[in-house]
Coordinates of C-alpha atoms in Angstrom, one line a residue:
Chain A
M1 CA -16.4 99.7 64.3
E2 CA -19.3 98.1 66.1
K3 CA -21.3 95.4 64.5
P4 CA -24.3 97.1 62.8
E5 CA -27.7 95.6 63.6
R6 CA -28.4 94.8 60.0
L7 CA -26.0 94.9 57.0
I8 CA -28.8 95.2 54.4
V9 CA -31.6 97.7 54.9
D10 CA -34.5 98.0 52.4
G11 CA -32.5 95.9 49.9
K12 CA -29.5 98.4 50.0
R13 CA -26.2 97.6 51.6
L14 CA -24.4 99.8 54.1
D15 CA -22.6 101.8 51.4
G16 CA -25.9 102.1 49.4
R17 CA -25.2 99.5 46.8
A18 CA -27.6 96.9 45.4
P19 CA -26.7 93.3 46.2
D20 CA -25.5 92.7 42.7
E21 CA -23.5 95.9 42.3
L22 CA -19.7 96.3 42.3
R23 CA -17.8 99.0 44.2
P24 CA -16.5 101.9 42.0
L25 CA -13.7 100.4 39.9
K26 CA -10.7 102.2 38.4
I27 CA -7.9 100.5 36.5
K28 CA -4.8 102.1 35.1
A29 CA -2.1 100.2 33.1
G30 CA 1.6 101.1 32.9
V31 CA 2.0 103.2 36.0
L32 CA 5.6 102.1 36.9
K33 CA 8.4 103.2 34.7
R34 CA 11.0 100.6 35.8
A35 CA 8.8 97.5 35.7
D36 CA 8.2 95.7 32.4
G37 CA 4.5 95.9 33.0
S38 CA 2.4 97.4 35.7
A39 CA -1.2 98.2 36.8
Y40 CA -2.9 100.1 39.5
V41 CA -6.4 99.1 40.6
E42 CA -8.9 100.8 42.9
L43 CA -12.0 98.9 43.9
G44 CA -13.9 100.9 46.5
R45 CA -11.4 101.5 49.2
N46 CA -9.0 98.8 47.9
K47 CA -5.8 100.3 46.4
I48 CA -3.5 97.7 44.7
L49 CA -0.4 98.0 42.6
A50 CA 0.8 95.1 40.5
A51 CA 4.2 95.0 38.8
V52 CA 5.6 92.4 36.3
Y53 CA 9.2 91.7 35.5
G54 CA 10.4 89.4 32.7
P55 CA 10.6 87.1 31.1
R56 CA 14.1 87.2 32.5
E57 CA 16.9 84.9 33.4
M58 CA 15.9 82.7 36.3
H59 CA 17.9 82.9 39.5
P60 CA 18.5 80.7 41.4
R61 CA 19.5 78.5 38.5
H62 CA 18.3 75.2 40.1
L63 CA 14.7 76.5 39.9
Q64 CA 14.9 76.8 36.1
Q65 CA 12.6 74.5 34.2
P66 CA 14.2 73.3 30.9
D67 CA 11.0 73.3 28.9
T68 CA 9.1 76.3 30.3
A69 CA 9.2 79.6 32.1
V70 CA 8.3 79.8 35.8
L71 CA 5.7 82.2 37.0
R72 CA 6.5 83.6 40.5
C73 CA 4.1 85.6 42.4
R74 CA 4.3 87.6 45.6
Y75 CA 1.3 89.1 47.3
N76 CA 2.3 91.6 50.0
M77 CA 0.3 93.9 52.2
A78 CA 1.8 97.2 53.2
P79 CA 2.0 97.7 57.0
F80 CA -0.2 100.8 56.6
S81 CA -2.8 99.0 54.4
V82 CA -5.1 98.0 57.3
E83 CA -6.4 99.8 60.4
E84 CA -4.1 98.0 62.9
R85 CA -0.5 98.2 61.7
K86 CA 0.4 94.9 60.0
R87 CA 3.8 93.4 60.8
P88 CA 5.7 93.6 57.6
G89 CA 6.9 90.5 55.7
P90 CA 5.3 87.3 54.5
D91 CA 3.0 85.5 56.9
R92 CA 0.8 82.4 56.6
R93 CA -2.0 84.3 54.9
S94 CA 0.1 86.1 52.3
V95 CA 2.1 83.0 51.4
E96 CA -1.2 81.3 50.7
I97 CA -2.6 84.1 48.7
S98 CA 0.7 84.3 46.7
K99 CA 0.2 80.7 45.8
V100 CA -3.4 80.8 44.8
A101 CA -2.8 84.1 42.8
R102 CA 0.0 82.3 40.9
E103 CA -2.3 79.4 40.2
A104 CA -5.0 81.7 39.1
L105 CA -2.7 83.4 36.5
E106 CA -0.6 80.5 35.3
P107 CA -3.3 79.0 32.9
V108 CA -3.5 82.1 30.8
V109 CA 0.3 82.8 30.3
F110 CA 2.1 81.1 27.4
L111 CA 4.9 79.9 29.7
E112 CA 6.2 77.3 27.2
L113 CA 7.4 80.1 24.9
Y114 CA 10.2 81.0 27.3
P115 CA 12.1 77.9 28.5
R116 CA 14.4 78.5 31.5
A117 CA 13.1 82.0 32.1
A118 CA 11.2 83.5 35.1
I119 CA 8.3 85.9 35.1
D120 CA 7.9 87.7 38.4
V121 CA 4.6 89.2 39.5
F122 CA 4.4 91.5 42.5
I123 CA 1.1 92.4 44.0
E124 CA 1.3 95.2 46.6
V125 CA -1.7 96.0 48.7
L126 CA -1.5 99.7 49.6
Q127 CA -4.9 99.9 51.2
A128 CA -7.1 97.0 52.0
D129 CA -10.9 96.7 52.3
A130 CA -11.8 93.1 51.7
G131 CA -11.3 91.3 48.3
T132 CA -7.6 92.1 48.0
R133 CA -6.7 88.8 46.6
T134 CA -9.3 89.1 43.8
T135 CA -8.4 92.7 43.1
G136 CA -4.7 91.8 43.1
I137 CA -5.3 89.1 40.5
T138 CA -7.3 91.6 38.4
A139 CA -4.4 94.0 38.6
A140 CA -1.7 91.3 37.9
A141 CA -3.5 90.2 34.7
V142 CA -3.5 93.8 33.4
A143 CA 0.2 94.2 34.4
L144 CA 1.1 90.9 32.6
A145 CA -0.6 92.1 29.4
D146 CA 1.1 95.5 29.8
A147 CA 4.5 93.7 29.9
G148 CA 3.9 92.3 26.5
I149 CA 3.8 88.7 27.7
P150 CA 1.7 86.4 25.4
M151 CA -1.5 85.4 27.1
R152 CA -4.5 83.3 26.1
D153 CA -6.9 85.6 27.9
L154 CA -7.0 88.0 30.8
V155 CA -8.1 86.9 34.3
A156 CA -10.8 88.8 36.1
A157 CA -11.6 88.1 39.7
V158 CA -14.2 89.2 42.3
A159 CA -15.6 88.0 45.6
V160 CA -19.2 87.0 46.3
G161 CA -20.8 86.2 49.7
K162 CA -23.8 85.9 51.9
V163 CA -24.7 88.8 54.1
D164 CA -28.0 88.8 56.1
D165 CA -29.2 85.8 54.1
T166 CA -28.7 87.7 50.8
I167 CA -26.2 86.8 48.1
V168 CA -24.1 89.8 47.5
L169 CA -21.3 90.8 45.0
D170 CA -18.0 92.3 46.0
L171 CA -18.0 92.4 49.8
T172 CA -16.7 95.3 51.9
S173 CA -14.7 94.6 55.0
E174 CA -17.7 95.0 57.2
E175 CA -19.7 92.5 55.1
D176 CA -16.8 90.2 55.2
Q177 CA -16.4 90.4 58.9
W178 CA -20.0 90.0 59.9
G179 CA -21.4 88.2 56.9
T180 CA -21.9 84.4 56.8
T181 CA -19.9 83.6 53.7
D182 CA -17.1 85.0 51.5
M183 CA -16.2 83.3 48.2
P184 CA -13.4 84.7 46.0
V185 CA -13.7 83.7 42.3
A186 CA -11.3 84.3 39.4
I187 CA -12.2 83.4 35.8
M188 CA -10.8 83.4 32.3
P189 CA -13.7 85.4 30.9
R190 CA -13.5 84.3 27.2
K191 CA -14.0 80.6 27.9
K192 CA -15.6 81.1 31.3
L193 CA -13.2 78.9 33.0
I194 CA -12.6 79.2 36.8
T195 CA -9.0 79.6 37.9
L196 CA -9.6 80.4 41.5
L197 CA -12.4 79.4 43.8
Q198 CA -12.1 79.6 47.6
M199 CA -14.8 79.7 50.2
D200 CA -15.0 80.8 53.8
G201 CA -18.4 80.0 55.4
H202 CA -21.2 78.0 53.9
F203 CA -23.7 78.0 51.1
T204 CA -26.4 75.6 50.2
G205 CA -26.1 74.0 46.8
E206 CA -28.7 76.4 45.4
E207 CA -27.0 79.4 47.0
F208 CA -23.7 78.4 45.6
K209 CA -25.0 78.2 42.1
Q210 CA -26.6 81.7 42.5
A211 CA -23.4 83.1 44.0
L212 CA -21.2 81.7 41.2
A213 CA -23.5 83.1 38.6
L214 CA -23.3 86.5 40.3
A215 CA -19.5 86.3 40.4
F216 CA -19.4 85.6 36.7
K217 CA -21.6 88.7 36.1
G218 CA -19.2 90.8 38.2
C219 CA -16.1 89.4 36.5
E220 CA -17.6 90.3 33.1
Q221 CA -17.8 94.0 34.2
I222 CA -14.2 93.8 35.5
Y223 CA -13.0 92.2 32.3
E224 CA -14.5 95.1 30.3
A225 CA -12.7 97.6 32.5
Q226 CA -9.4 95.7 32.1
K227 CA -9.6 95.7 28.3
L228 CA -10.5 99.4 28.4
A229 CA -7.5 100.2 30.6
L230 CA -5.1 98.4 28.3
K231 CA -6.5 100.1 25.2
E232 CA -6.4 103.5 27.0
R233 CA -2.7 103.0 27.8
Y234 CA -1.8 102.7 24.2
S235 CA -4.6 104.3 22.1
V236 CA -3.2 107.8 22.4
K237 CA 0.1 106.4 21.2
H238 CA 0.6 103.9 18.4
E239 CA -1.9 104.9 15.8
E240 CA 0.5 104.5 13.0
E241 CA 3.2 102.0 13.8
R242 CA 4.9 100.4 10.9
Chain B
M1 CA -14.2 86.1 8.5
L2 CA -12.3 89.0 10.1
H3 CA -13.4 90.6 13.4
V4 CA -10.9 93.4 13.6
Q5 CA -9.8 96.2 11.3
N6 CA -6.3 96.7 10.0
R7 CA -4.2 98.6 12.5
E8 CA -6.7 98.1 15.3
L9 CA -5.4 98.0 18.9
V10 CA -6.1 94.6 20.3
V11 CA -5.7 93.0 23.7
P12 CA -4.9 89.4 24.7
G13 CA -7.8 87.0 24.1
Q14 CA -9.5 89.2 21.6
L15 CA -11.1 87.4 18.7
L16 CA -9.3 88.4 15.5
A17 CA -10.7 86.1 12.8
E18 CA -12.4 82.8 12.0
G19 CA -11.2 80.5 9.2
G20 CA -8.1 79.6 7.4
Y21 CA -5.8 82.5 8.0
V22 CA -2.1 82.2 8.5
I23 CA -0.7 83.4 11.8
R24 CA 2.6 85.2 11.5
Q25 CA 3.1 86.6 15.0
G26 CA 1.3 87.6 18.3
A27 CA -1.7 85.3 17.9
F28 CA -2.9 81.8 18.5
R29 CA -5.5 79.4 17.1
E30 CA -8.3 77.6 19.0
G31 CA -10.2 75.4 16.6
D32 CA -11.3 77.6 13.8
R33 CA -10.9 80.8 15.7
I34 CA -7.8 83.1 15.9
Y35 CA -7.2 85.2 19.0
S36 CA -4.6 87.8 19.8
S37 CA -2.1 86.8 22.5
V38 CA -0.5 90.3 23.2
V39 CA -1.4 93.9 23.3
G40 CA -0.6 95.3 19.9
L41 CA -1.7 96.4 16.5
A42 CA -3.5 93.9 14.3
D43 CA -1.8 93.8 10.9
L44 CA -3.8 92.1 8.2
H45 CA -2.2 91.2 5.0
G46 CA -4.3 89.1 2.6
Q47 CA -4.5 85.7 4.3
E48 CA -1.8 86.6 6.9
I49 CA -2.5 87.8 10.4
R50 CA 0.0 89.4 12.6
V51 CA -0.2 91.4 15.9
I52 CA 2.6 93.9 16.1
P53 CA 3.6 93.9 19.8
L54 CA 4.0 97.2 21.6
Q55 CA 6.1 95.9 24.5
G56 CA 8.2 92.9 25.4
R57 CA 11.7 91.6 25.8
Y58 CA 13.9 90.6 22.9
I59 CA 13.7 86.9 22.1
P60 CA 16.6 85.7 20.0
K61 CA 15.7 84.5 16.5
R62 CA 17.9 82.8 13.9
G63 CA 19.4 85.3 11.4
D64 CA 18.9 88.4 13.6
I65 CA 21.7 90.9 13.9
V66 CA 22.2 91.7 17.6
I67 CA 24.6 93.8 19.6
G68 CA 26.0 92.0 22.7
V69 CA 28.2 92.8 25.6
V70 CA 30.7 90.2 26.7
I71 CA 29.9 89.2 30.3
D72 CA 32.1 86.1 30.6
T73 CA 34.9 84.3 28.9
H74 CA 35.6 80.6 29.0
Y75 CA 38.3 78.6 27.4
S76 CA 36.8 78.3 23.9
G77 CA 34.6 81.4 23.7
W78 CA 32.6 84.1 25.3
I79 CA 29.1 84.6 26.8
L80 CA 27.3 87.7 25.7
D81 CA 24.5 89.6 27.3
L82 CA 21.8 90.2 24.6
N83 CA 19.4 92.4 26.5
S84 CA 17.1 89.4 26.6
P85 CA 16.2 86.6 29.0
Y86 CA 18.7 84.4 27.2
V87 CA 22.5 84.9 26.9
G88 CA 24.4 84.3 23.6
N89 CA 27.4 81.9 23.1
L90 CA 30.2 82.9 20.8
F91 CA 33.0 80.5 20.0
V92 CA 36.4 81.7 18.9
S93 CA 36.1 79.9 15.6
D94 CA 32.8 81.8 14.9
L95 CA 34.6 85.1 15.5
L96 CA 37.9 84.5 13.8
R97 CA 36.8 82.0 11.1
R98 CA 39.9 79.9 11.5
K99 CA 41.1 77.1 13.7
V100 CA 42.6 78.3 17.0
D101 CA 45.0 76.4 19.1
L102 CA 43.4 76.9 22.5
L103 CA 46.4 75.6 24.3
R104 CA 48.7 78.1 22.8
E105 CA 46.6 81.2 22.4
D106 CA 44.9 83.2 25.1
I107 CA 41.6 84.2 23.5
T108 CA 41.0 87.2 25.8
K109 CA 43.2 89.2 23.4
Y110 CA 40.4 89.0 20.9
L111 CA 37.6 89.8 23.2
D112 CA 37.4 90.5 26.9
I113 CA 34.7 91.2 29.5
G114 CA 32.9 94.5 28.7
D115 CA 33.6 94.4 25.0
V116 CA 30.7 95.1 22.6
V117 CA 30.2 92.8 19.7
V118 CA 28.0 93.0 16.7
A119 CA 26.9 89.4 16.0
Q120 CA 24.4 87.4 14.0
V121 CA 22.3 84.7 15.6
K122 CA 23.5 81.5 14.0
E123 CA 21.2 79.0 15.8
V124 CA 18.6 78.9 18.6
D125 CA 17.7 75.5 19.9
E126 CA 14.5 74.4 21.7
L127 CA 16.1 75.1 25.1
M128 CA 16.7 78.7 23.9
R129 CA 20.5 78.2 23.9
V130 CA 21.8 80.8 21.5
Q131 CA 24.8 80.4 19.2
L132 CA 26.3 83.5 17.7
E133 CA 28.7 84.2 14.8
A134 CA 30.6 87.3 14.2
G135 CA 33.1 86.5 11.4
E136 CA 31.3 88.1 8.4
P137 CA 32.3 91.6 7.3
G138 CA 30.4 94.2 9.3
L139 CA 30.2 92.0 12.3
G140 CA 32.7 91.5 15.2
K141 CA 34.2 93.6 18.0
V142 CA 33.1 97.2 18.2
E143 CA 35.8 99.9 18.4
G144 CA 34.7 103.4 19.7
G145 CA 31.3 104.8 19.2
K146 CA 28.3 105.2 21.4
L147 CA 25.8 102.5 22.5
V148 CA 22.2 103.3 23.0
E149 CA 19.5 101.0 24.3
I150 CA 15.8 101.3 23.5
V151 CA 12.7 99.1 23.7
P152 CA 13.3 96.2 21.2
A153 CA 9.7 96.4 20.0
K154 CA 10.5 99.9 18.5
I155 CA 13.5 98.7 16.5
P156 CA 11.5 98.2 13.2
R157 CA 10.6 101.9 13.4
V158 CA 14.3 102.9 13.7
I159 CA 15.0 101.1 10.5
G160 CA 11.8 102.3 8.8
R161 CA 10.2 101.1 5.6
K162 CA 12.9 99.7 3.5
G163 CA 15.5 101.4 5.7
S164 CA 14.2 104.9 5.1
M165 CA 14.5 106.1 8.7
L166 CA 18.0 104.6 9.1
N167 CA 19.1 106.2 5.8
T168 CA 17.8 109.6 7.0
L169 CA 19.6 109.3 10.4
Q170 CA 22.9 108.4 8.7
S171 CA 22.8 110.8 5.8
V172 CA 21.7 113.9 7.7
S173 CA 23.9 113.4 10.8
G174 CA 27.0 112.1 8.9
C175 CA 27.2 109.4 11.6
R176 CA 27.4 105.6 10.9
L177 CA 24.8 103.4 12.7
K178 CA 24.5 99.7 13.4
V179 CA 21.1 98.5 14.6
G180 CA 20.7 95.4 16.7
Q181 CA 17.3 93.6 16.7
N182 CA 17.7 93.4 20.5
G183 CA 17.1 97.1 21.0
R184 CA 20.7 98.3 21.0
V185 CA 22.1 100.8 18.5
M186 CA 25.7 101.7 17.9
I187 CA 26.6 105.2 16.7
W188 CA 30.0 106.3 15.3
G189 CA 30.6 109.8 14.2
E190 CA 33.4 112.4 14.0
D191 CA 31.2 115.2 15.4
Q192 CA 30.3 114.5 19.0
R193 CA 27.5 117.0 18.7
M194 CA 25.9 115.0 15.9
V195 CA 26.3 111.8 17.7
N196 CA 24.4 113.2 20.6
A197 CA 21.8 114.5 18.2
V198 CA 21.3 111.0 16.8
V199 CA 20.8 109.7 20.4
E200 CA 18.1 112.4 20.9
A201 CA 16.5 111.3 17.6
L202 CA 16.5 107.6 18.7
L203 CA 14.8 108.5 22.0
T204 CA 12.3 110.5 20.0
I205 CA 11.6 107.6 17.8
E206 CA 11.1 105.3 20.8
R207 CA 8.7 107.8 22.4
E208 CA 6.7 108.6 19.2
A209 CA 6.9 105.3 17.4
H210 CA 3.2 105.4 16.8
T211 CA 2.9 108.7 15.0
S212 CA 3.0 109.2 11.2
G213 CA 5.5 111.4 9.4
L214 CA 8.1 110.6 11.9
T215 CA 10.9 110.3 9.4
D216 CA 10.3 113.9 8.3
R217 CA 10.2 115.2 11.8
V218 CA 13.4 113.4 12.7
R219 CA 15.1 114.8 9.6
A220 CA 13.9 118.3 10.5
M221 CA 15.1 117.9 14.0
L222 CA 18.6 116.7 13.0
E223 CA 19.0 119.4 10.3
K224 CA 18.1 122.1 12.8
L225 CA 20.7 120.8 15.2
K226 CA 23.3 120.5 12.4
S227 CA 22.7 124.1 11.2
E228 CA 23.1 125.5 14.6
G229 CA 26.7 124.5 14.1
G230 CA 29.5 125.4 16.4
K231 CA 27.4 127.4 18.9

């Protein structure tokens, strides 16, 4: 795709959204039968699957922590998830994202309840369109809750950025590519604590404050959708459990 | 002050109550506020708050009856798989309830790899090392029968209120059942057809644990299969 002349025309973005609008969001919990917990999230053209296994016995044994469980996270992009075939397997980028995703999720999980155990989180990107790390974290939080793992809160994540000198929410790949700034943010919505904050590009102090406020607003919407997805998964069932 | 209704479906981080309530399970306190930590059903009982989980692995608790499978033997006992992140340790003396001369006796004649054991959790320490005992009557090595595994969170429904579901299953089918808190159920019966019917019934309970009148439906289902007789 060629670089368009302008990314924002008459206050509307290329896909017709307002600057503070999310892409269409769909969350479904419990999609995988063999995983302990799972979730599927679509955000615009992003399609991401998250699976959680555990708590289970930690192998290799020397990585066990005697007083707490260990959260392990793998972010992986399918070779067909992007326009040009991606070489399969971990690369510098996905190793980094696995690490930051793990650190974004760790504060909400009651790891100390399961000494010596491991909780494995797999984030598989089936189709990518910018903001896969944040969407992956959103999916992983739902999958963790679906697995019945005790958590302090969910984690909601979204990216904000600057495109044509405008602060926008939830960038598409075009906006990411030709915009000035991209800033993924993950929060624990209940206490409004930030668990992930990265930035590519630059903001002035004032812009940063604006962008962060916008990210919080976006995360609130995602948080509501996450709660709804979890309730939908079980509300049909379990009306009358003993 | 309560923020949820009894039997309401709650999600992690949801505010349940404020004030001096007692937390039984599935919730945590931050200052004066009590939040749910799992997806489950809020169960309010006077001053007690509990969230009944709908998913999750079995975590060993002292006093639980569990059904384990021997995965290894060592010179003074066995290691049992408990369908849990943690394995169980069973010593010979906790199985036989007597002193055993380990130099003279080969303990694999009592239990060997692959054997199924009904045991009680004797002790769980802070490192989640699990000690089992299996000397009491009704515990010990399992002979014959069929082993079924379901989600551990659904086990209370298999037992039912004051054992009602379990009684129904046993009396209608004529089979004998042993329920482990770790999601495993042993079934013994003369009639193979009824044993299979009980397996069906258990899977139905797992699938429909949420619905009311389940005991009656399971009874009807078993009686129907029974009356069809030797077809």
